[in-house]
Coordinates of C-alpha atoms in Angstrom, one line a residue:
X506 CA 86.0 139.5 182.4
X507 CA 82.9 140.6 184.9
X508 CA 83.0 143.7 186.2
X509 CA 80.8 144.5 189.3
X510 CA 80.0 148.4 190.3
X511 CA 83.2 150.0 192.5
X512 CA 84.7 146.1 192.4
X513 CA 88.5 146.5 193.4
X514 CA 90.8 145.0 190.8
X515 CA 94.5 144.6 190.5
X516 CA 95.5 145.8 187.8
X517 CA 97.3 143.2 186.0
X518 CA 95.5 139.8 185.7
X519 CA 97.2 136.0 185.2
X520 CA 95.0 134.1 182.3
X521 CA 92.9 136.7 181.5
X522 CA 92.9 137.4 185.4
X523 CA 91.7 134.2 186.8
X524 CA 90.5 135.4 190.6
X525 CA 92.3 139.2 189.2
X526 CA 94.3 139.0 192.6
X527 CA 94.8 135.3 192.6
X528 CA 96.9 135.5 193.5
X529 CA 105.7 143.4 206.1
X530 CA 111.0 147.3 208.2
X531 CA 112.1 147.3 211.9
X532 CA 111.4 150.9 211.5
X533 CA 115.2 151.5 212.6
X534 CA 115.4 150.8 208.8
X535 CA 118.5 148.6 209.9
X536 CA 119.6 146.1 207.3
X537 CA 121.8 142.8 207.6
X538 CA 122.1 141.3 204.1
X539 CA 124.6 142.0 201.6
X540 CA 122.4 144.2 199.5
X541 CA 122.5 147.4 200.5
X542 CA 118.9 149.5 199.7
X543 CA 119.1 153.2 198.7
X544 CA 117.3 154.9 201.7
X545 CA 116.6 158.7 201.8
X546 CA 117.9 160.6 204.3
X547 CA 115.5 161.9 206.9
X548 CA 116.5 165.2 207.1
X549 CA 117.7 165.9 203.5
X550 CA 114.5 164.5 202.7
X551 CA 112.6 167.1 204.7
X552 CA 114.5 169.7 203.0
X553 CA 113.6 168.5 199.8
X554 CA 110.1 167.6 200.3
X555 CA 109.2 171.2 202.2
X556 CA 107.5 172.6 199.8
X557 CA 105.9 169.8 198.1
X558 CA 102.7 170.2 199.2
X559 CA 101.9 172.8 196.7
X560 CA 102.1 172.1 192.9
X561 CA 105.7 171.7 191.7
X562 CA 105.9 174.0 188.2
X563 CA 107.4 170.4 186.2
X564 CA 107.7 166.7 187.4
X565 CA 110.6 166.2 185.2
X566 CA 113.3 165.7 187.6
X567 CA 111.1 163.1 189.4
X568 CA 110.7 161.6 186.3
X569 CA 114.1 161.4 184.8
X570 CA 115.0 159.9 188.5
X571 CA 112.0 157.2 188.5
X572 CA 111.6 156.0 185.3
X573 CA 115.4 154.1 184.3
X574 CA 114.5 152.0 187.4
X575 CA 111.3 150.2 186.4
X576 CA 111.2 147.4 184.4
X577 CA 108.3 145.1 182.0
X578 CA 107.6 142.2 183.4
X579 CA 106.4 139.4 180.9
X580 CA 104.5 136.2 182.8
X581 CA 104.2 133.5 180.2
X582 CA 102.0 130.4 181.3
X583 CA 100.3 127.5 180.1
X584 CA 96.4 128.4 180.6
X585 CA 92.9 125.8 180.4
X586 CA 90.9 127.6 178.1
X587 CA 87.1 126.1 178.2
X588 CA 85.0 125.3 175.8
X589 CA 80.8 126.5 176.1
X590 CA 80.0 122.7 177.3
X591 CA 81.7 123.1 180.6
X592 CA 83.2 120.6 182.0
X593 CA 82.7 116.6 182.7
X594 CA 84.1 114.3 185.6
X595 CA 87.0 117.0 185.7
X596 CA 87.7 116.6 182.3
X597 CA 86.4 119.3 179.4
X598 CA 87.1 117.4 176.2
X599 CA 85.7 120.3 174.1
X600 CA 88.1 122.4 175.9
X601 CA 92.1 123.2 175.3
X602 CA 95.4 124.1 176.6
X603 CA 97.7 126.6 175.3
X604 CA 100.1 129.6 175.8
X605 CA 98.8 132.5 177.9
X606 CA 100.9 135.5 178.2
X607 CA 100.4 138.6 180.8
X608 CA 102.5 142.0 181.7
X609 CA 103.1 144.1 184.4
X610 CA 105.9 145.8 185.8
X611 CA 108.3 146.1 188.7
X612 CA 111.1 148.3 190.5
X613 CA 114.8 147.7 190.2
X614 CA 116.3 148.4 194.4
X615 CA 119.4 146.9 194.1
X616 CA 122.1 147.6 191.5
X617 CA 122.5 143.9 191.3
X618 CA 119.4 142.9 190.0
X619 CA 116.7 142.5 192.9
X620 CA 112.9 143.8 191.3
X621 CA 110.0 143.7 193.4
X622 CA 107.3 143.5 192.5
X623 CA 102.8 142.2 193.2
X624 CA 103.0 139.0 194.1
X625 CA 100.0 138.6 191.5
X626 CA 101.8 139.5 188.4
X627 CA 104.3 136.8 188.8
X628 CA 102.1 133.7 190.0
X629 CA 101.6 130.8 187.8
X630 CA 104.3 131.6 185.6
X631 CA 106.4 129.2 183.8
X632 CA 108.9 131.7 182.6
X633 CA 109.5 135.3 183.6
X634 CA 111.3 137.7 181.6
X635 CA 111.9 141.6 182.8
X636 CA 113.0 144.1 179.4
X637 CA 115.1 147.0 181.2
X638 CA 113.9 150.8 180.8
X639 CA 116.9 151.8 178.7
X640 CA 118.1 150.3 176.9
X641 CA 115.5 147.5 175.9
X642 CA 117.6 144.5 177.2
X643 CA 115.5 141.7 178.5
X644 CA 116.6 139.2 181.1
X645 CA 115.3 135.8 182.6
X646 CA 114.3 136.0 186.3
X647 CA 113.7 134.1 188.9
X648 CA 111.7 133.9 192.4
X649 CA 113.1 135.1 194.8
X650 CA 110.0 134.9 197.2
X651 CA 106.6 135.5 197.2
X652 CA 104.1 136.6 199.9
X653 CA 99.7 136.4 199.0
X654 CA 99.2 137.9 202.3
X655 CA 101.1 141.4 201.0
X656 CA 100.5 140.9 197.2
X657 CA 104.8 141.5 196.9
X658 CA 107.6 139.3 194.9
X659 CA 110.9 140.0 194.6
X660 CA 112.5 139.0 191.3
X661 CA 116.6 138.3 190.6
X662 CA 118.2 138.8 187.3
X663 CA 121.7 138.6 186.6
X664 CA 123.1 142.1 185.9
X665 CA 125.1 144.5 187.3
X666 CA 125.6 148.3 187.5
X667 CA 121.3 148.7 187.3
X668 CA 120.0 151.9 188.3
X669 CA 118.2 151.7 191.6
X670 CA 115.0 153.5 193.2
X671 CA 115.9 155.3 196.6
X672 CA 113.5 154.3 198.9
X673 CA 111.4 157.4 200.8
X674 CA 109.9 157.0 204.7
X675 CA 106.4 156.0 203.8
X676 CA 105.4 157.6 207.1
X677 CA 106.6 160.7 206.4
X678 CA 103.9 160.9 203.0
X679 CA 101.0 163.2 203.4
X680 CA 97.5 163.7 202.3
X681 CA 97.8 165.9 199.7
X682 CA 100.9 165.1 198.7
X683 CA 102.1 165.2 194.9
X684 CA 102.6 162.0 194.1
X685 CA 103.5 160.1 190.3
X686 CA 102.8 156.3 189.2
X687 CA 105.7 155.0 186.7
X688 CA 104.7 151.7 185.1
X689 CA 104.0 150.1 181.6
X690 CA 100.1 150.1 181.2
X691 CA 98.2 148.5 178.3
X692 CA 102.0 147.4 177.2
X693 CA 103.0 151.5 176.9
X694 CA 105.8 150.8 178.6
X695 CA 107.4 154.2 180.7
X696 CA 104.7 155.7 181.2
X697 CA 104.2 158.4 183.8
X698 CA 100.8 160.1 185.4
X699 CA 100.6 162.3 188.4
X700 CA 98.3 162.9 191.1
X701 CA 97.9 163.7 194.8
X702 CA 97.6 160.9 198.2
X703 CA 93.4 161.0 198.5
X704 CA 94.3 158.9 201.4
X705 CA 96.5 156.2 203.9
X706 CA 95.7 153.9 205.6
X707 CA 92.5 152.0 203.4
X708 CA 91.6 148.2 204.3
X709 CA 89.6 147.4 200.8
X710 CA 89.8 143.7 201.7
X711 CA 91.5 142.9 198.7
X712 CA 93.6 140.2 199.7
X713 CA 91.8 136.9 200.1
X714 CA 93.5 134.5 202.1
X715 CA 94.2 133.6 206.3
X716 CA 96.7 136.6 207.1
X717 CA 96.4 139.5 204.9
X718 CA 98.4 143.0 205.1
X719 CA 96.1 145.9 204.4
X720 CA 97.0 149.8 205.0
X721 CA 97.1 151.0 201.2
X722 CA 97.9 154.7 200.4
X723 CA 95.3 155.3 197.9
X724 CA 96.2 157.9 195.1
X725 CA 93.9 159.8 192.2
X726 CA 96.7 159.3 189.7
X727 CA 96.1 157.2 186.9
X728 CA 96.4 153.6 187.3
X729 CA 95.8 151.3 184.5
X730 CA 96.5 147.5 183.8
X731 CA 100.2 146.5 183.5
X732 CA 100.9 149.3 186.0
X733 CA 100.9 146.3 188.8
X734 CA 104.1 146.4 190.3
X735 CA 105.1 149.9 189.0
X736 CA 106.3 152.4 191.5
X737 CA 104.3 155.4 193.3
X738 CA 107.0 158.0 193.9
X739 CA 107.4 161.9 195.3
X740 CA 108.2 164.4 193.6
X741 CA 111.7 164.2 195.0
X742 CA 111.4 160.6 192.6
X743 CA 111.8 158.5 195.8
X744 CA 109.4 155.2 196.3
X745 CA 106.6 155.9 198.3
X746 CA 104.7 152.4 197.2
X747 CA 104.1 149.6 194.6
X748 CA 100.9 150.3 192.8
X749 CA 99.2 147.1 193.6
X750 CA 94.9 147.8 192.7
X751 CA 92.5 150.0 191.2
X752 CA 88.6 150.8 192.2
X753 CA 87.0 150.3 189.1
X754 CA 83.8 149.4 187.4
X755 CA 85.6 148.8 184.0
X756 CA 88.9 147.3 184.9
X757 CA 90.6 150.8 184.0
X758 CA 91.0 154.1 185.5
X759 CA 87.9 155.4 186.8
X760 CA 89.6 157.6 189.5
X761 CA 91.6 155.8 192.6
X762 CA 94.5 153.5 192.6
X763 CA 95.9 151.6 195.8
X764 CA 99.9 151.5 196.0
X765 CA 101.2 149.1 199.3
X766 CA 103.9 151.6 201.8
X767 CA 107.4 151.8 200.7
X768 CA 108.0 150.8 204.4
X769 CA 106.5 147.7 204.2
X770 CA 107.7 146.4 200.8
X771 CA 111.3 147.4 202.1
X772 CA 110.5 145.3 205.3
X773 CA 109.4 142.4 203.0
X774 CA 112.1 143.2 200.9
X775 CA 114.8 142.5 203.5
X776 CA 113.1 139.4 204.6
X777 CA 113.3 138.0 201.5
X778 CA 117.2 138.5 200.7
X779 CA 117.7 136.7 204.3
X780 CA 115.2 134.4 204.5
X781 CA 113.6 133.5 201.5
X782 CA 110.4 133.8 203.3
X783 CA 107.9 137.1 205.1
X784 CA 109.0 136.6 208.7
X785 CA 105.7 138.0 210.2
X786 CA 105.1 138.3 214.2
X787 CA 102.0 137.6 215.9
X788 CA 100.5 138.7 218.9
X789 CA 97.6 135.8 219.3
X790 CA 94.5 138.1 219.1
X791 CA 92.2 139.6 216.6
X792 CA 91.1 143.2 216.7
X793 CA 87.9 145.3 215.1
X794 CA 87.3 149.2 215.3
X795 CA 84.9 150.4 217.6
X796 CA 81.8 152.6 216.3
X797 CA 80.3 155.5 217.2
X798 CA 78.7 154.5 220.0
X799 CA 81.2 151.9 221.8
X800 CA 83.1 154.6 222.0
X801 CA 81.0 157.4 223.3
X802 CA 80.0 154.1 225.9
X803 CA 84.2 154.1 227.1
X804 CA 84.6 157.9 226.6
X805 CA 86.9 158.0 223.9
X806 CA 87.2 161.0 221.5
X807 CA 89.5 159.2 218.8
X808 CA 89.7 155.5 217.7
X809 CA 89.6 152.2 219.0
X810 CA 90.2 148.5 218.6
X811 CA 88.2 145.9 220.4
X812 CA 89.9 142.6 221.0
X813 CA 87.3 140.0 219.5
X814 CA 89.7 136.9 219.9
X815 CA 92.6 136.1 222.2
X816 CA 94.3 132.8 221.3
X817 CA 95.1 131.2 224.9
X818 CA 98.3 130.9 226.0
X819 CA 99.4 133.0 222.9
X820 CA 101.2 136.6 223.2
X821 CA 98.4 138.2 223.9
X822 CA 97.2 136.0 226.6
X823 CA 100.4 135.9 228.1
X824 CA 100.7 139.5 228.2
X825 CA 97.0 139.6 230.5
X826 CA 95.2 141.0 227.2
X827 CA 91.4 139.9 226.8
X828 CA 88.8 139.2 224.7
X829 CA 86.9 142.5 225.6
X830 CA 89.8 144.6 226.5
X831 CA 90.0 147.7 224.1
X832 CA 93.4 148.5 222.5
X833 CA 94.0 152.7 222.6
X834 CA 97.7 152.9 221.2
X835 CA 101.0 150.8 219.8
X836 CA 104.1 152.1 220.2
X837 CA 103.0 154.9 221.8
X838 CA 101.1 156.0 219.1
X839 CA 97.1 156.3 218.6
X840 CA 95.8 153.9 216.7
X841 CA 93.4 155.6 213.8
X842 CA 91.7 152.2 212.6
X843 CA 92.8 148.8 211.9
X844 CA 94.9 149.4 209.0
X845 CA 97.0 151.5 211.6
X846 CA 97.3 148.7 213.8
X847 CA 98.3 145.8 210.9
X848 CA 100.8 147.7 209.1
X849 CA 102.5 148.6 212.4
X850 CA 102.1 144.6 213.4
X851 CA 103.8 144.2 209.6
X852 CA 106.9 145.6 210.4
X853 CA 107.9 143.2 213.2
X854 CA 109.0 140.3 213.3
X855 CA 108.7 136.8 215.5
X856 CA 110.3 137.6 218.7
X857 CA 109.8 141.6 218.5
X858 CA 108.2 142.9 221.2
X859 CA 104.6 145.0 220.4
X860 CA 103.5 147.7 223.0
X861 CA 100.5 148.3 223.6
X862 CA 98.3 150.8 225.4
X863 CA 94.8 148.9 226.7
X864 CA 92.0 149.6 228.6
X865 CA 89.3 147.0 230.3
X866 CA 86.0 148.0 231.9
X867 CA 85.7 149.1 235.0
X868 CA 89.7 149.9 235.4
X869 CA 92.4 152.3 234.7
X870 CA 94.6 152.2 231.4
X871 CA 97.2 149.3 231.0
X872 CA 100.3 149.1 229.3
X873 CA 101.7 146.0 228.1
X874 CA 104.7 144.4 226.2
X875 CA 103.8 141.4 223.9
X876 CA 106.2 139.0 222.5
X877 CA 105.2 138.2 219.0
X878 CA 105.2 134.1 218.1
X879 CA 106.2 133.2 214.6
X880 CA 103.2 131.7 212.2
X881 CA 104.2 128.5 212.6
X882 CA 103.4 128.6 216.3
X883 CA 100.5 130.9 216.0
X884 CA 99.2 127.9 213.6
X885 CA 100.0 125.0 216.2
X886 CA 98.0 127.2 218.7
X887 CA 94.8 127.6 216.6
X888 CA 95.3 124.0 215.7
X889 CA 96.1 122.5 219.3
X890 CA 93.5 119.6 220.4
X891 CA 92.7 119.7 216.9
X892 CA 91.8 116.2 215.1
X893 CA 91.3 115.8 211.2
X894 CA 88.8 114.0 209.1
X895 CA 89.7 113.7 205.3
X896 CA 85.9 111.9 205.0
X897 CA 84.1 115.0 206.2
X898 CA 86.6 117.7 204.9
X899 CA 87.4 119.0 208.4
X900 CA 89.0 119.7 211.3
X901 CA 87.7 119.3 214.7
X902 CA 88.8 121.2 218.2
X903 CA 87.6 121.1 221.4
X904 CA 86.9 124.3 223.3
X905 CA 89.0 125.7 225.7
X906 CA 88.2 127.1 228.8
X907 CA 88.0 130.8 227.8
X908 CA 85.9 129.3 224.7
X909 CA 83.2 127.7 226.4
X910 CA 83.0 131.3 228.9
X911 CA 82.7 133.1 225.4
X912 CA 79.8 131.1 224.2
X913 CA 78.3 130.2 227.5
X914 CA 78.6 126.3 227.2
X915 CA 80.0 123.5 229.4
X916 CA 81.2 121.5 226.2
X917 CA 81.2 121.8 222.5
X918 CA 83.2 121.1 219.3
X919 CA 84.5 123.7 216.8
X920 CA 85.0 122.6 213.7
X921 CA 88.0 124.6 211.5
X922 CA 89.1 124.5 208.2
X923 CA 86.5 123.1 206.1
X924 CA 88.1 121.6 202.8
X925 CA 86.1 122.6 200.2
X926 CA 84.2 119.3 198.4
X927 CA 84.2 117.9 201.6
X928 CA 80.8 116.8 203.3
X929 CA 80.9 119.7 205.6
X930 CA 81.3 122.1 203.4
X931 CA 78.3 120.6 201.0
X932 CA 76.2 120.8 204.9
X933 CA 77.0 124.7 204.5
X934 CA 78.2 124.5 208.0
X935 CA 80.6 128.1 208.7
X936 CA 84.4 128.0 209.6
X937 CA 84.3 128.3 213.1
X938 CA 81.1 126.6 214.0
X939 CA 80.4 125.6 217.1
X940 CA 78.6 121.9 217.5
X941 CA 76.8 121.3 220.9
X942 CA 74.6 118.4 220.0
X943 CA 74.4 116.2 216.9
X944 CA 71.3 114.2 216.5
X945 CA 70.4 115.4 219.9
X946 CA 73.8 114.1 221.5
X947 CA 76.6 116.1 223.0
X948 CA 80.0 115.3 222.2
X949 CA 83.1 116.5 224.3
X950 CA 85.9 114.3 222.3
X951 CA 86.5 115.4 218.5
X952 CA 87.3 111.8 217.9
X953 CA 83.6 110.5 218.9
X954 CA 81.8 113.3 217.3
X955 CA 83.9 112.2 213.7
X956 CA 83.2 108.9 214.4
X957 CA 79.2 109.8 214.8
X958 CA 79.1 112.0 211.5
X959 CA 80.9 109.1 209.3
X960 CA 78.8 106.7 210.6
X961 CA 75.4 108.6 210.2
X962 CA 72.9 108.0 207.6
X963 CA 69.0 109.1 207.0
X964 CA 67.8 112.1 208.9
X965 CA 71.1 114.1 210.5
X966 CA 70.1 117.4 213.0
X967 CA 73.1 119.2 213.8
X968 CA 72.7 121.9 216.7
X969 CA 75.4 124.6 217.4
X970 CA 76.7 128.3 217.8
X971 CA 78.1 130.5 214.8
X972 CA 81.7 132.2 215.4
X973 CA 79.6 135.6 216.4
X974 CA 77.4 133.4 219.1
X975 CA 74.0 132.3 217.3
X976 CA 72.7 129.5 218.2
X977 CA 71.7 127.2 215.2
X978 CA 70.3 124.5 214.0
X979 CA 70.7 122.6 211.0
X980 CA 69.0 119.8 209.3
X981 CA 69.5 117.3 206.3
X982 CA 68.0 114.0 205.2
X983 CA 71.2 112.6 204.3
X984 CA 74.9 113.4 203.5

């Protein structure tokens, strides 16, 4: 396993951890399945909490409380182990197939048998087995769902009578907080450190795919391998988070761990029990943080989201919002970065309605009410116009009209998810690029432009705009 200076790492790996992390809680806390989720009282929890923030003289009652409810998580899966040759036409003949085995844990939160747990300790597995704190009973399990975007699973096994995690206001966690992670590192199973939250809110861009949850809490208690899953509690012994990562340069401790907000894995939770499926709302645009000096431009003391992308005739759009337009608060609230904003976008769902506080140059604040879309029709917008080539590995969408004002163009073609092996994607051409002329013609159909690029052979010129507005130009002899 390589391991790159301050690379982030999940902690627990599938086949010796093949891509590490190959593998959102209506805040109302409302619930309508059958299984009912131990949720701490606000106020009692006040009470209890009030003197956290200095040391407590033992852990031991948050212990005792934490510990019965996290299980071992085996993963047991059929792994390609390679041989020093590499590989031919897809095929290693040197190489071999065989049993791979991996741990991690996870946190009992219904007395039933529901276990959630990272998404990444449980992918690829033929056969799943959870062994019970006390005593050492083991069980089969099965997914219940999944989510990459999240990095959660929730696990059934059939038992009854389990002892359950009560489930702490995330919000409500401090900097400087006590905090403990309870999980079974290196196989030590029941194993519990301590520490204080270093931070909330941290983006480390550690999950890789199209829609990805970021707001971590991040934690200076030790967090090992196997502790994947495992719970971060307070030192009432109430979930606070699922460890999920570690910054390391050695693939142990080296001094911070990441754990996702018990809000959110409650929110996912819940989806899962009555859906089978994250039910995630989107509001049709995509946000960055101002810097320094955008905002000292708009006379803003705190922070800021620009809108970079507004998908037309989305939510946003809809609502009158603008690529441009600067985002201030949601839900009355101040936004204090982009984590802010996507884990308060993770706790809605399709048809929830996100408020918004925005501001556009040259005018006054605006407030606004968007209705969120489900993913399936955020997808048919990004996709809408779009026409497929399986030749070329690619999709390819006509500009709309707030498009071609973006990029300053009368016509053009963007072409979108580039397959990898396709011939795009060998032209090194980026997701989102813009063609304006190939081989010194314009296109306006997708279907013509296709039809040009199969067709083409010797020298090829392909001239265009990156997503951020470049204009490039690319050449090849042939393809």
């Amino acid at each position: 396993m390589k391991h790159a200076a301050l690379r982030f790492l999940a902690f627990f790996g599938v086949a010796f951890a093949a891509g590490w992390l190959g593998s959102y809680v209506q805040r109302s806390w409302s619930s309508h399945s059958a299984v009912q989720l131990q949720i701490a009282d606000s106020g009692a929890a006040s009470a209890r909490l009030a003197n956290l923030s200095s040391a407590p003289a033992s852990f031991q009652e948050a212990s005792a409380l934490s510990t019965p409810t996290v299980v071992f998580i085996k993963n047991e899966s059929t792994a390609q182990y390679s041989s020093p040759l590499g590989w031919f036409w897809d095929f290693d003949p040197f190489g071999s197939r065989g049993p791979s085995m991996s741990t991690g844990s996870g946190v009992i939160v219904s007395a039933d048998g529901y276990i959630v747990t990272n998404n990444h300790v449980i992918q690829g597995a033929e056969k799943l087995t959870v062994v019970l704190n006390s005593p050492k009973k083991e069980y089969i399990a099965k997914v219940v769902g999944a989510d990459a975007g999240s990095d959660l699973a929730l696990l059934k096994i059939e038992a009854e009578q389990l002892p359950t995690i009560r489930f702490a206001n995330s919000d409500e966690l401090a900097v400087g907080d006590w905090v403990l992670a309870v999980g079974n590192p290196f196989n030590l199973t029941s194993t519990v450190t301590a520490g204080i939250v270093s931070a909330k809110g941290r983006n480390i861009n550690l999950m890789k795919n199209q829609f990805p949850i970021e707001s971590f809490i991040q934690t200076d208690a030790a967090i090992n391998p196997g502790n994947s899953g495992g719970a971060l509690v307070n030192a009432a012994g109430e979930l606070v988070g699922i460890n999920t990562a570690i910054q390391s340069n050695t693939g142990s401790y080296t001094g911070y761990g990441f754990a996702i907000p018990s809000n959110i894995v409650r929110k996912i939770v819940t989806d899962f029990i009555e859906k089978g499926e994250v039910q995630r709302g989107f509001a049709g645009m995509e946000v960055r943080e101002l810097n320094a000096d955008e905002l000292e431009d708009l006379d803003l003391n705190g922070s800021a989201l620009r809108i970079v992308a507004v998908v037309e005739e989305g939510p946003a759009y809809k609502a009158g919002l603008r690529k441009g337009d600067v985002l201030l608060a949601v839900a009355g609230h101040a936004l204090s970065g982009k984590s802010d904003y996507d884990e308060h976008l993770a706790y809605l769902r399709p048809g929830d309605l996100l408020d918004v506080d925005w501001l556009r140059a040259g005018s006054d604040k605006k407030s606004a009410s968007i209705k969120l879309m489900s993913k399936q029709d955020n997808q048919a917008l990004l996709m809408k116009g779009a026409v497929s080539s399986d030749r070329l590995g690619a999709d390819f969408q006509p500009l709309n009209a707030s498009d071609l004002a973006q990029f300053g163009l009368n016509q053009g073609i963007r072409i979108i998810n580039i397959r990898r092996g396709g011939a795009i994607a060998q032209m090194g051409l980026p997701n989102g690029f813009v063609v304006m002329k190939f081989n010194g013609q314009a296109y306006a159909e997708p279907e013509a432009l296709i039809a040009a690029m199969e067709r083409a052979t010797g020298r090829i010129q392909i001239q265009g705009k990156d997503p951020n507005g470049t204009t490039r130009t690319y050449s090849f002899f042939s393809y």
